[in-house]
């Protein structure tokens, strides 16, 4: 299933696009972008026809979010993706490592492989960001403007035959990347719904676009925040493998927030103070000790034109 718009699901059977509605027998179960579904009824895809989604196949991965970090109620936003492309500008707006960390936690929680895509390298070099993330074994791409052929080839190779979710706040060049890999992605994202005939894709839900050579890229237009309330503290720490060794001397069940935590001492000897700070911010915001400040809409005025509701 590639998109949903006002209760109509856009599905693909091979090259055929089929519009479907949820069958009553499916009950209250949700269908999200990326779901593999069974269709019944008229699956010809002819104009005016409507198939029925009768079954949702088990998901191999599920990208989740909660409304905020203290909210344990999670929503699956994309199913069956295998890669989370974290798009981050090197300047204008400046990169925010804590936001990258937040996305990494979401990726590991969901079972997606992260890929760091650093844009606007014509304005600033990637060295500082790479110094922090390359040692973690995180794959990365660096692109400048205009997108040159080597960068474009690297991007295409990284996305080929995979199901990738692109995340990043406005102004980082996400749509430039979409347009580079998918001809007329702009038009597809701002598509006129074949069912309602209305204008832009205005819902905050995700939208999957097919890559010409195979694979899918999924945009999450309304996704401005990424609450991690459903993620356990252990999962948060998994996103910080560089600090794992330092937790060996922690007392059992350490919250890594109190004075008994061994990480302070370890960081003093091995370095990584900024990473420890980031880890603790995530842990604190999750346990409700801190106001959530690292949301995508955090320190920048929202410039989202899609008007995506944050809590749909
Ligand atoms: Zn600790």
PDB file of N, CA, C and O in Angstrom, residues 10-80:
ATOM      1  N   UNK A  10      -4.194   3.580  -1.878  1.00  0.00           N
ATOM      2  CA  UNK A  10      -3.590   3.408  -3.195  1.00  0.00           C
ATOM      3  C   UNK A  10      -2.625   2.225  -3.114  1.00  0.00           C
ATOM      4  O   UNK A  10      -1.632   2.279  -2.389  1.00  0.00           O
ATOM      5  N   UNK A  11      -2.916   1.180  -3.824  1.00  0.00           N
ATOM      6  CA  UNK A  11      -2.112  -0.040  -3.757  1.00  0.00           C
ATOM      7  C   UNK A  11      -1.525  -0.335  -5.132  1.00  0.00           C
ATOM      8  O   UNK A  11      -2.032   0.126  -6.156  1.00  0.00           O
ATOM      9  N   UNK A  12      -0.473  -1.089  -5.126  1.00  0.00           N
ATOM     10  CA  UNK A  12       0.153  -1.498  -6.379  1.00  0.00           C
ATOM     11  C   UNK A  12       0.216  -3.009  -6.458  1.00  0.00           C
ATOM     12  O   UNK A  12       0.647  -3.673  -5.525  1.00  0.00           O
ATOM     13  N   UNK A  13      -0.212  -3.530  -7.609  1.00  0.00           N
ATOM     14  CA  UNK A  13       0.000  -4.942  -7.917  1.00  0.00           C
ATOM     15  C   UNK A  13       0.951  -4.937  -9.098  1.00  0.00           C
ATOM     16  O   UNK A  13       0.545  -4.670 -10.229  1.00  0.00           O
ATOM     17  N   UNK A  14       2.207  -5.173  -8.833  1.00  0.00           N
ATOM     18  CA  UNK A  14       3.190  -5.025  -9.909  1.00  0.00           C
ATOM     19  C   UNK A  14       3.167  -3.590 -10.406  1.00  0.00           C
ATOM     20  O   UNK A  14       3.371  -2.660  -9.633  1.00  0.00           O
ATOM     21  N   UNK A  15       2.871  -3.396 -11.661  1.00  0.00           N
ATOM     22  CA  UNK A  15       2.835  -2.054 -12.235  1.00  0.00           C
ATOM     23  C   UNK A  15       1.440  -1.455 -12.236  1.00  0.00           C
ATOM     24  O   UNK A  15       1.240  -0.368 -12.769  1.00  0.00           O
ATOM     25  N   UNK A  16       0.509  -2.167 -11.692  1.00  0.00           N
ATOM     26  CA  UNK A  16      -0.875  -1.712 -11.764  1.00  0.00           C
ATOM     27  C   UNK A  16      -1.274  -1.025 -10.472  1.00  0.00           C
ATOM     28  O   UNK A  16      -1.093  -1.564  -9.387  1.00  0.00           O
ATOM     29  N   UNK A  17      -1.807   0.192 -10.615  1.00  0.00           N
ATOM     30  CA  UNK A  17      -2.269   0.922  -9.440  1.00  0.00           C
ATOM     31  C   UNK A  17      -3.740   0.639  -9.213  1.00  0.00           C
ATOM     32  O   UNK A  17      -4.546   0.755 -10.129  1.00  0.00           O
ATOM     33  N   UNK A  18      -4.066   0.259  -8.003  1.00  0.00           N
ATOM     34  CA  UNK A  18      -5.441  -0.114  -7.681  1.00  0.00           C
ATOM     35  C   UNK A  18      -5.879   0.701  -6.469  1.00  0.00           C
ATOM     36  O   UNK A  18      -5.140   0.830  -5.492  1.00  0.00           O
ATOM     37  N   UNK A  19      -7.042   1.282  -6.550  1.00  0.00           N
ATOM     38  CA  UNK A  19      -7.594   2.004  -5.405  1.00  0.00           C
ATOM     39  C   UNK A  19      -8.494   1.055  -4.627  1.00  0.00           C
ATOM     40  O   UNK A  19      -9.276   0.317  -5.220  1.00  0.00           O
ATOM     41  N   UNK A  20      -8.350   1.089  -3.312  1.00  0.00           N
ATOM     42  CA  UNK A  20      -9.108   0.143  -2.504  1.00  0.00           C
ATOM     43  C   UNK A  20      -9.648   0.815  -1.259  1.00  0.00           C
ATOM     44  O   UNK A  20      -9.165   1.870  -0.841  1.00  0.00           O
ATOM     45  N   UNK A  21     -10.667   0.214  -0.699  1.00  0.00           N
ATOM     46  CA  UNK A  21     -11.161   0.641   0.605  1.00  0.00           C
ATOM     47  C   UNK A  21     -10.969  -0.522   1.574  1.00  0.00           C
ATOM     48  O   UNK A  21     -10.729  -1.653   1.156  1.00  0.00           O
ATOM     49  N   UNK A  22     -11.080  -0.218   2.835  1.00  0.00           N
ATOM     50  CA  UNK A  22     -10.892  -1.253   3.838  1.00  0.00           C
ATOM     51  C   UNK A  22     -12.154  -2.107   3.909  1.00  0.00           C
ATOM     52  O   UNK A  22     -13.256  -1.578   4.044  1.00  0.00           O
ATOM     53  N   UNK A  23     -11.963  -3.418   3.801  1.00  0.00           N
ATOM     54  CA  UNK A  23     -13.119  -4.306   3.912  1.00  0.00           C
ATOM     55  C   UNK A  23     -13.603  -4.350   5.345  1.00  0.00           C
ATOM     56  O   UNK A  23     -12.816  -4.218   6.280  1.00  0.00           O
ATOM     57  N   UNK A  24     -14.915  -4.541   5.497  1.00  0.00           N
ATOM     58  CA  UNK A  24     -15.486  -4.527   6.840  1.00  0.00           C
ATOM     59  C   UNK A  24     -14.885  -5.638   7.688  1.00  0.00           C
ATOM     60  O   UNK A  24     -14.641  -5.466   8.874  1.00  0.00           O
ATOM     61  N   UNK A  25     -14.586  -6.774   7.046  1.00  0.00           N
ATOM     62  CA  UNK A  25     -14.081  -7.924   7.822  1.00  0.00           C
ATOM     63  C   UNK A  25     -12.694  -7.654   8.414  1.00  0.00           C
ATOM     64  O   UNK A  25     -12.208  -8.398   9.246  1.00  0.00           O
ATOM     65  N   UNK A  26     -12.055  -6.574   7.967  1.00  0.00           N
ATOM     66  CA  UNK A  26     -10.736  -6.243   8.497  1.00  0.00           C
ATOM     67  C   UNK A  26     -10.848  -5.647   9.898  1.00  0.00           C
ATOM     68  O   UNK A  26      -9.869  -5.571  10.638  1.00  0.00           O
ATOM     69  N   UNK A  27     -12.065  -5.223  10.246  1.00  0.00           N
ATOM     70  CA  UNK A  27     -12.274  -4.685  11.588  1.00  0.00           C
ATOM     71  C   UNK A  27     -11.547  -3.363  11.771  1.00  0.00           C
ATOM     72  O   UNK A  27     -11.436  -2.571  10.843  1.00  0.00           O
ATOM     73  N   UNK A  28     -11.030  -3.172  12.959  1.00  0.00           N
ATOM     74  CA  UNK A  28     -10.427  -1.884  13.276  1.00  0.00           C
ATOM     75  C   UNK A  28      -8.933  -1.847  12.993  1.00  0.00           C
ATOM     76  O   UNK A  28      -8.275  -0.859  13.258  1.00  0.00           O
ATOM     77  N   UNK A  29      -8.420  -2.963  12.502  1.00  0.00           N
ATOM     78  CA  UNK A  29      -6.982  -3.017  12.245  1.00  0.00           C
ATOM     79  C   UNK A  29      -6.546  -1.925  11.280  1.00  0.00           C
ATOM     80  O   UNK A  29      -7.231  -1.630  10.304  1.00  0.00           O
ATOM     81  N   UNK A  30      -5.400  -1.334  11.574  1.00  0.00           N
ATOM     82  CA  UNK A  30      -4.923  -0.244  10.752  1.00  0.00           C
ATOM     83  C   UNK A  30      -4.137  -0.736   9.545  1.00  0.00           C
ATOM     84  O   UNK A  30      -3.568  -1.829   9.554  1.00  0.00           O
ATOM     85  N   UNK A  31      -4.147   0.059   8.504  1.00  0.00           N
ATOM     86  CA  UNK A  31      -3.319  -0.204   7.331  1.00  0.00           C
ATOM     87  C   UNK A  31      -2.401   1.009   7.191  1.00  0.00           C
ATOM     88  O   UNK A  31      -2.884   2.142   7.220  1.00  0.00           O
ATOM     89  N   UNK A  32      -1.121   0.789   7.074  1.00  0.00           N
ATOM     90  CA  UNK A  32      -0.208   1.916   6.926  1.00  0.00           C
ATOM     91  C   UNK A  32       0.593   1.755   5.649  1.00  0.00           C
ATOM     92  O   UNK A  32       0.646   0.666   5.058  1.00  0.00           O
ATOM     93  N   UNK A  33       1.210   2.851   5.226  1.00  0.00           N
ATOM     94  CA  UNK A  33       2.029   2.827   4.019  1.00  0.00           C
ATOM     95  C   UNK A  33       3.139   1.793   4.186  1.00  0.00           C
ATOM     96  O   UNK A  33       3.776   1.722   5.233  1.00  0.00           O
ATOM     97  N   UNK A  34       3.304   0.997   3.141  1.00  0.00           N
ATOM     98  CA  UNK A  34       4.314  -0.057   3.175  1.00  0.00           C
ATOM     99  C   UNK A  34       3.717  -1.422   3.470  1.00  0.00           C
ATOM    100  O   UNK A  34       4.386  -2.442   3.269  1.00  0.00           O
ATOM    101  N   UNK A  35       2.489  -1.445   3.953  1.00  0.00           N
ATOM    102  CA  UNK A  35       1.865  -2.734   4.258  1.00  0.00           C
ATOM    103  C   UNK A  35       1.664  -3.556   2.995  1.00  0.00           C
ATOM    104  O   UNK A  35       1.297  -3.033   1.940  1.00  0.00           O
ATOM    105  N   UNK A  36       1.897  -4.853   3.116  1.00  0.00           N
ATOM    106  CA  UNK A  36       1.546  -5.791   2.065  1.00  0.00           C
ATOM    107  C   UNK A  36       0.132  -6.262   2.374  1.00  0.00           C
ATOM    108  O   UNK A  36      -0.131  -6.740   3.485  1.00  0.00           O
ATOM    109  N   UNK A  37      -0.758  -6.112   1.423  1.00  0.00           N
ATOM    110  CA  UNK A  37      -2.162  -6.425   1.703  1.00  0.00           C
ATOM    111  C   UNK A  37      -2.713  -7.398   0.663  1.00  0.00           C
ATOM    112  O   UNK A  37      -2.183  -7.507  -0.444  1.00  0.00           O
ATOM    113  N   UNK A  38      -3.761  -8.089   1.044  1.00  0.00           N
ATOM    114  CA  UNK A  38      -4.517  -8.904   0.094  1.00  0.00           C
ATOM    115  C   UNK A  38      -5.734  -8.108  -0.348  1.00  0.00           C
ATOM    116  O   UNK A  38      -6.433  -7.526   0.485  1.00  0.00           O
ATOM    117  N   UNK A  39      -5.956  -8.103  -1.657  1.00  0.00           N
ATOM    118  CA  UNK A  39      -7.080  -7.353  -2.206  1.00  0.00           C
ATOM    119  C   UNK A  39      -8.135  -8.323  -2.733  1.00  0.00           C
ATOM    120  O   UNK A  39      -7.811  -9.416  -3.203  1.00  0.00           O
ATOM    121  N   UNK A  40      -9.380  -7.893  -2.654  1.00  0.00           N
ATOM    122  CA  UNK A  40     -10.470  -8.669  -3.244  1.00  0.00           C
ATOM    123  C   UNK A  40     -11.343  -7.714  -4.040  1.00  0.00           C
ATOM    124  O   UNK A  40     -11.181  -6.494  -3.948  1.00  0.00           O
ATOM    125  N   UNK A  41     -12.261  -8.272  -4.793  1.00  0.00           N
ATOM    126  CA  UNK A  41     -13.163  -7.448  -5.586  1.00  0.00           C
ATOM    127  C   UNK A  41     -12.515  -7.063  -6.906  1.00  0.00           C
ATOM    128  O   UNK A  41     -11.711  -7.809  -7.464  1.00  0.00           O
ATOM    129  N   UNK A  42     -12.845  -5.885  -7.375  1.00  0.00           N
ATOM    130  CA  UNK A  42     -12.351  -5.431  -8.679  1.00  0.00           C
ATOM    131  C   UNK A  42     -10.930  -4.900  -8.534  1.00  0.00           C
ATOM    132  O   UNK A  42     -10.715  -3.807  -8.028  1.00  0.00           O
ATOM    133  N   UNK A  43      -9.966  -5.680  -8.974  1.00  0.00           N
ATOM    134  CA  UNK A  43      -8.566  -5.260  -8.855  1.00  0.00           C
ATOM    135  C   UNK A  43      -8.004  -4.876 -10.223  1.00  0.00           C
ATOM    136  O   UNK A  43      -6.790  -4.891 -10.438  1.00  0.00           O
ATOM    137  N   UNK A  44      -8.903  -4.517 -11.144  1.00  0.00           N
ATOM    138  CA  UNK A  44      -8.456  -4.175 -12.502  1.00  0.00           C
ATOM    139  C   UNK A  44      -7.702  -2.852 -12.527  1.00  0.00           C
ATOM    140  O   UNK A  44      -6.895  -2.602 -13.399  1.00  0.00           O
ATOM    141  N   UNK A  45      -7.966  -1.997 -11.537  1.00  0.00           N
ATOM    142  CA  UNK A  45      -7.334  -0.692 -11.532  1.00  0.00           C
ATOM    143  C   UNK A  45      -7.959   0.283 -12.523  1.00  0.00           C
ATOM    144  O   UNK A  45      -7.477   1.406 -12.687  1.00  0.00           O
ATOM    145  N   UNK A  46      -9.008  -0.123 -13.185  1.00  0.00           N
ATOM    146  CA  UNK A  46      -9.687   0.759 -14.136  1.00  0.00           C
ATOM    147  C   UNK A  46     -10.297   1.953 -13.396  1.00  0.00           C
ATOM    148  O   UNK A  46     -10.674   1.828 -12.225  1.00  0.00           O
ATOM    149  N   UNK A  47     -10.386   3.104 -14.090  1.00  0.00           N
ATOM    150  CA  UNK A  47     -10.966   4.281 -13.436  1.00  0.00           C
ATOM    151  C   UNK A  47     -12.357   3.977 -12.871  1.00  0.00           C
ATOM    152  O   UNK A  47     -13.149   3.302 -13.520  1.00  0.00           O
ATOM    153  N   UNK A  48     -12.573   4.437 -11.684  1.00  0.00           N
ATOM    154  CA  UNK A  48     -13.889   4.265 -11.073  1.00  0.00           C
ATOM    155  C   UNK A  48     -14.066   2.955 -10.334  1.00  0.00           C
ATOM    156  O   UNK A  48     -15.079   2.749  -9.682  1.00  0.00           O
ATOM    157  N   UNK A  49     -13.089   2.068 -10.436  1.00  0.00           N
ATOM    158  CA  UNK A  49     -13.228   0.795  -9.730  1.00  0.00           C
ATOM    159  C   UNK A  49     -12.644   0.904  -8.328  1.00  0.00           C
ATOM    160  O   UNK A  49     -11.796   1.756  -8.053  1.00  0.00           O
ATOM    161  N   UNK A  50     -13.122   0.038  -7.465  1.00  0.00           N
ATOM    162  CA  UNK A  50     -12.693   0.072  -6.071  1.00  0.00           C
ATOM    163  C   UNK A  50     -12.538  -1.358  -5.571  1.00  0.00           C
ATOM    164  O   UNK A  50     -13.486  -2.137  -5.594  1.00  0.00           O
ATOM    165  N   UNK A  51     -11.320  -1.693  -5.187  1.00  0.00           N
ATOM    166  CA  UNK A  51     -11.078  -3.014  -4.613  1.00  0.00           C
ATOM    167  C   UNK A  51     -11.254  -2.939  -3.104  1.00  0.00           C
ATOM    168  O   UNK A  51     -11.510  -1.866  -2.555  1.00  0.00           O
ATOM    169  N   UNK A  52     -11.113  -4.062  -2.452  1.00  0.00           N
ATOM    170  CA  UNK A  52     -11.209  -4.087  -0.991  1.00  0.00           C
ATOM    171  C   UNK A  52      -9.944  -4.696  -0.412  1.00  0.00           C
ATOM    172  O   UNK A  52      -9.455  -5.703  -0.912  1.00  0.00           O
ATOM    173  N   UNK A  53      -9.433  -4.052   0.633  1.00  0.00           N
ATOM    174  CA  UNK A  53      -8.309  -4.631   1.369  1.00  0.00           C
ATOM    175  C   UNK A  53      -8.909  -5.611   2.370  1.00  0.00           C
ATOM    176  O   UNK A  53      -9.640  -5.208   3.271  1.00  0.00           O
ATOM    177  N   UNK A  54      -8.617  -6.902   2.187  1.00  0.00           N
ATOM    178  CA  UNK A  54      -9.248  -7.889   3.065  1.00  0.00           C
ATOM    179  C   UNK A  54      -8.285  -8.426   4.121  1.00  0.00           C
ATOM    180  O   UNK A  54      -8.695  -9.043   5.092  1.00  0.00           O
ATOM    181  N   UNK A  55      -6.993  -8.184   3.910  1.00  0.00           N
ATOM    182  CA  UNK A  55      -6.042  -8.747   4.870  1.00  0.00           C
ATOM    183  C   UNK A  55      -4.757  -7.948   4.817  1.00  0.00           C
ATOM    184  O   UNK A  55      -4.349  -7.489   3.755  1.00  0.00           O
ATOM    185  N   UNK A  56      -4.142  -7.753   5.965  1.00  0.00           N
ATOM    186  CA  UNK A  56      -2.830  -7.118   6.056  1.00  0.00           C
ATOM    187  C   UNK A  56      -1.831  -8.190   6.453  1.00  0.00           C
ATOM    188  O   UNK A  56      -2.014  -8.882   7.462  1.00  0.00           O
ATOM    189  N   UNK A  57      -0.787  -8.350   5.668  1.00  0.00           N
ATOM    190  CA  UNK A  57       0.233  -9.360   5.956  1.00  0.00           C
ATOM    191  C   UNK A  57       1.076  -8.940   7.163  1.00  0.00           C
ATOM    192  O   UNK A  57       1.220  -7.743   7.437  1.00  0.00           O
ATOM    193  N   UNK A  58       1.629  -9.904   7.879  1.00  0.00           N
ATOM    194  CA  UNK A  58       2.513  -9.554   8.997  1.00  0.00           C
ATOM    195  C   UNK A  58       3.641  -8.630   8.530  1.00  0.00           C
ATOM    196  O   UNK A  58       4.133  -8.769   7.416  1.00  0.00           O
ATOM    197  N   UNK A  59       4.009  -7.698   9.400  1.00  0.00           N
ATOM    198  CA  UNK A  59       5.021  -6.702   9.028  1.00  0.00           C
ATOM    199  C   UNK A  59       6.413  -7.184   9.405  1.00  0.00           C
ATOM    200  O   UNK A  59       6.610  -7.723  10.496  1.00  0.00           O
ATOM    201  N   UNK A  60       7.366  -6.942   8.523  1.00  0.00           N
ATOM    202  CA  UNK A  60       8.750  -7.304   8.847  1.00  0.00           C
ATOM    203  C   UNK A  60       9.397  -6.226   9.717  1.00  0.00           C
ATOM    204  O   UNK A  60      10.230  -6.519  10.573  1.00  0.00           O
ATOM    205  N   UNK A  61       9.034  -4.973   9.508  1.00  0.00           N
ATOM    206  CA  UNK A  61       9.501  -3.886  10.359  1.00  0.00           C
ATOM    207  C   UNK A  61       8.350  -2.902  10.535  1.00  0.00           C
ATOM    208  O   UNK A  61       7.404  -2.898   9.744  1.00  0.00           O
ATOM    209  N   UNK A  62       8.449  -2.095  11.564  1.00  0.00           N
ATOM    210  CA  UNK A  62       7.418  -1.081  11.789  1.00  0.00           C
ATOM    211  C   UNK A  62       8.068   0.164  12.377  1.00  0.00           C
ATOM    212  O   UNK A  62       8.627   0.124  13.467  1.00  0.00           O
ATOM    213  N   UNK A  63       8.019   1.241  11.610  1.00  0.00           N
ATOM    214  CA  UNK A  63       8.520   2.520  12.113  1.00  0.00           C
ATOM    215  C   UNK A  63       7.404   3.156  12.929  1.00  0.00           C
ATOM    216  O   UNK A  63       6.299   3.353  12.432  1.00  0.00           O
ATOM    217  N   UNK A  64       7.705   3.437  14.190  1.00  0.00           N
ATOM    218  CA  UNK A  64       6.677   3.901  15.112  1.00  0.00           C
ATOM    219  C   UNK A  64       7.010   5.283  15.638  1.00  0.00           C
ATOM    220  O   UNK A  64       8.163   5.682  15.657  1.00  0.00           O
ATOM    221  N   UNK A  65       5.993   5.924  16.116  1.00  0.00           N
ATOM    222  CA  UNK A  65       6.215   7.157  16.849  1.00  0.00           C
ATOM    223  C   UNK A  65       5.146   7.258  17.905  1.00  0.00           C
ATOM    224  O   UNK A  65       4.087   6.643  17.799  1.00  0.00           O
ATOM    225  N   UNK A  66       5.397   8.053  18.912  1.00  0.00           N
ATOM    226  CA  UNK A  66       4.337   8.413  19.839  1.00  0.00           C
ATOM    227  C   UNK A  66       4.223   9.935  19.790  1.00  0.00           C
ATOM    228  O   UNK A  66       5.098  10.621  19.273  1.00  0.00           O
ATOM    229  N   UNK A  67       3.114  10.445  20.301  1.00  0.00           N
ATOM    230  CA  UNK A  67       2.862  11.877  20.153  1.00  0.00           C
ATOM    231  C   UNK A  67       3.972  12.695  20.796  1.00  0.00           C
ATOM    232  O   UNK A  67       4.417  13.698  20.269  1.00  0.00           O
ATOM    233  N   UNK A  68       4.428  12.244  21.959  1.00  0.00           N
ATOM    234  CA  UNK A  68       5.605  12.876  22.547  1.00  0.00           C
ATOM    235  C   UNK A  68       6.344  11.841  23.374  1.00  0.00           C
ATOM    236  O   UNK A  68       5.920  10.689  23.475  1.00  0.00           O
ATOM    237  N   UNK A  69       7.436  12.236  23.966  1.00  0.00           N
ATOM    238  CA  UNK A  69       8.312  11.260  24.598  1.00  0.00           C
ATOM    239  C   UNK A  69       7.735  10.624  25.857  1.00  0.00           C
ATOM    240  O   UNK A  69       8.230   9.604  26.324  1.00  0.00           O
ATOM    241  N   UNK A  70       6.726  11.241  26.434  1.00  0.00           N
ATOM    242  CA  UNK A  70       6.166  10.662  27.647  1.00  0.00           C
ATOM    243  C   UNK A  70       4.883   9.901  27.344  1.00  0.00           C
ATOM    244  O   UNK A  70       4.235   9.385  28.232  1.00  0.00           O
ATOM    245  N   UNK A  71       4.518   9.827  26.096  1.00  0.00           N
ATOM    246  CA  UNK A  71       3.288   9.170  25.680  1.00  0.00           C
ATOM    247  C   UNK A  71       3.602   7.741  25.237  1.00  0.00           C
ATOM    248  O   UNK A  71       4.280   7.533  24.247  1.00  0.00           O
ATOM    249  N   UNK A  72       3.152   6.746  26.005  1.00  0.00           N
ATOM    250  CA  UNK A  72       3.494   5.366  25.638  1.00  0.00           C
ATOM    251  C   UNK A  72       2.684   4.846  24.459  1.00  0.00           C
ATOM    252  O   UNK A  72       2.960   3.760  23.960  1.00  0.00           O
ATOM    253  N   UNK A  73       1.668   5.591  24.018  1.00  0.00           N
ATOM    254  CA  UNK A  73       0.840   5.093  22.916  1.00  0.00           C
ATOM    255  C   UNK A  73       1.547   5.345  21.598  1.00  0.00           C
ATOM    256  O   UNK A  73       1.858   6.473  21.236  1.00  0.00           O
ATOM    257  N   UNK A  74       1.817   4.263  20.915  1.00  0.00           N
ATOM    258  CA  UNK A  74       2.587   4.378  19.690  1.00  0.00           C
ATOM    259  C   UNK A  74       1.680   4.191  18.484  1.00  0.00           C
ATOM    260  O   UNK A  74       0.629   3.578  18.554  1.00  0.00           O
ATOM    261  N   UNK A  75       2.120   4.752  17.406  1.00  0.00           N
ATOM    262  CA  UNK A  75       1.423   4.579  16.135  1.00  0.00           C
ATOM    263  C   UNK A  75       2.448   4.091  15.139  1.00  0.00           C
ATOM    264  O   UNK A  75       3.531   4.659  15.044  1.00  0.00           O
ATOM    265  N   UNK A  76       2.099   3.078  14.388  1.00  0.00           N
ATOM    266  CA  UNK A  76       2.975   2.664  13.299  1.00  0.00           C
ATOM    267  C   UNK A  76       2.736   3.646  12.155  1.00  0.00           C
ATOM    268  O   UNK A  76       1.598   3.952  11.809  1.00  0.00           O
ATOM    269  N   UNK A  77       3.802   4.206  11.598  1.00  0.00           N
ATOM    270  CA  UNK A  77       3.617   5.136  10.491  1.00  0.00           C
ATOM    271  C   UNK A  77       4.058   4.549   9.155  1.00  0.00           C
ATOM    272  O   UNK A  77       3.538   4.935   8.121  1.00  0.00           O
ATOM    273  N   UNK A  78       5.010   3.631   9.168  1.00  0.00           N
ATOM    274  CA  UNK A  78       5.437   2.975   7.923  1.00  0.00           C
ATOM    275  C   UNK A  78       5.754   1.511   8.247  1.00  0.00           C
ATOM    276  O   UNK A  78       6.424   1.225   9.244  1.00  0.00           O
ATOM    277  N   UNK A  79       5.294   0.613   7.400  1.00  0.00           N
ATOM    278  CA  UNK A  79       5.566  -0.811   7.581  1.00  0.00           C
ATOM    279  C   UNK A  79       6.550  -1.305   6.536  1.00  0.00           C
ATOM    280  O   UNK A  79       6.621  -0.762   5.424  1.00  0.00           O
ATOM    281  N   UNK A  80       7.302  -2.321   6.911  1.00  0.00           N
ATOM    282  CA  UNK A  80       8.143  -3.084   5.970  1.00  0.00           C
ATOM    283  C   UNK A  80       9.270  -2.300   5.302  1.00  0.00           C
ATOM    284  O   UNK A  80       9.809  -2.746   4.284  1.00  0.00           O
TER     285      UNK A  80
END
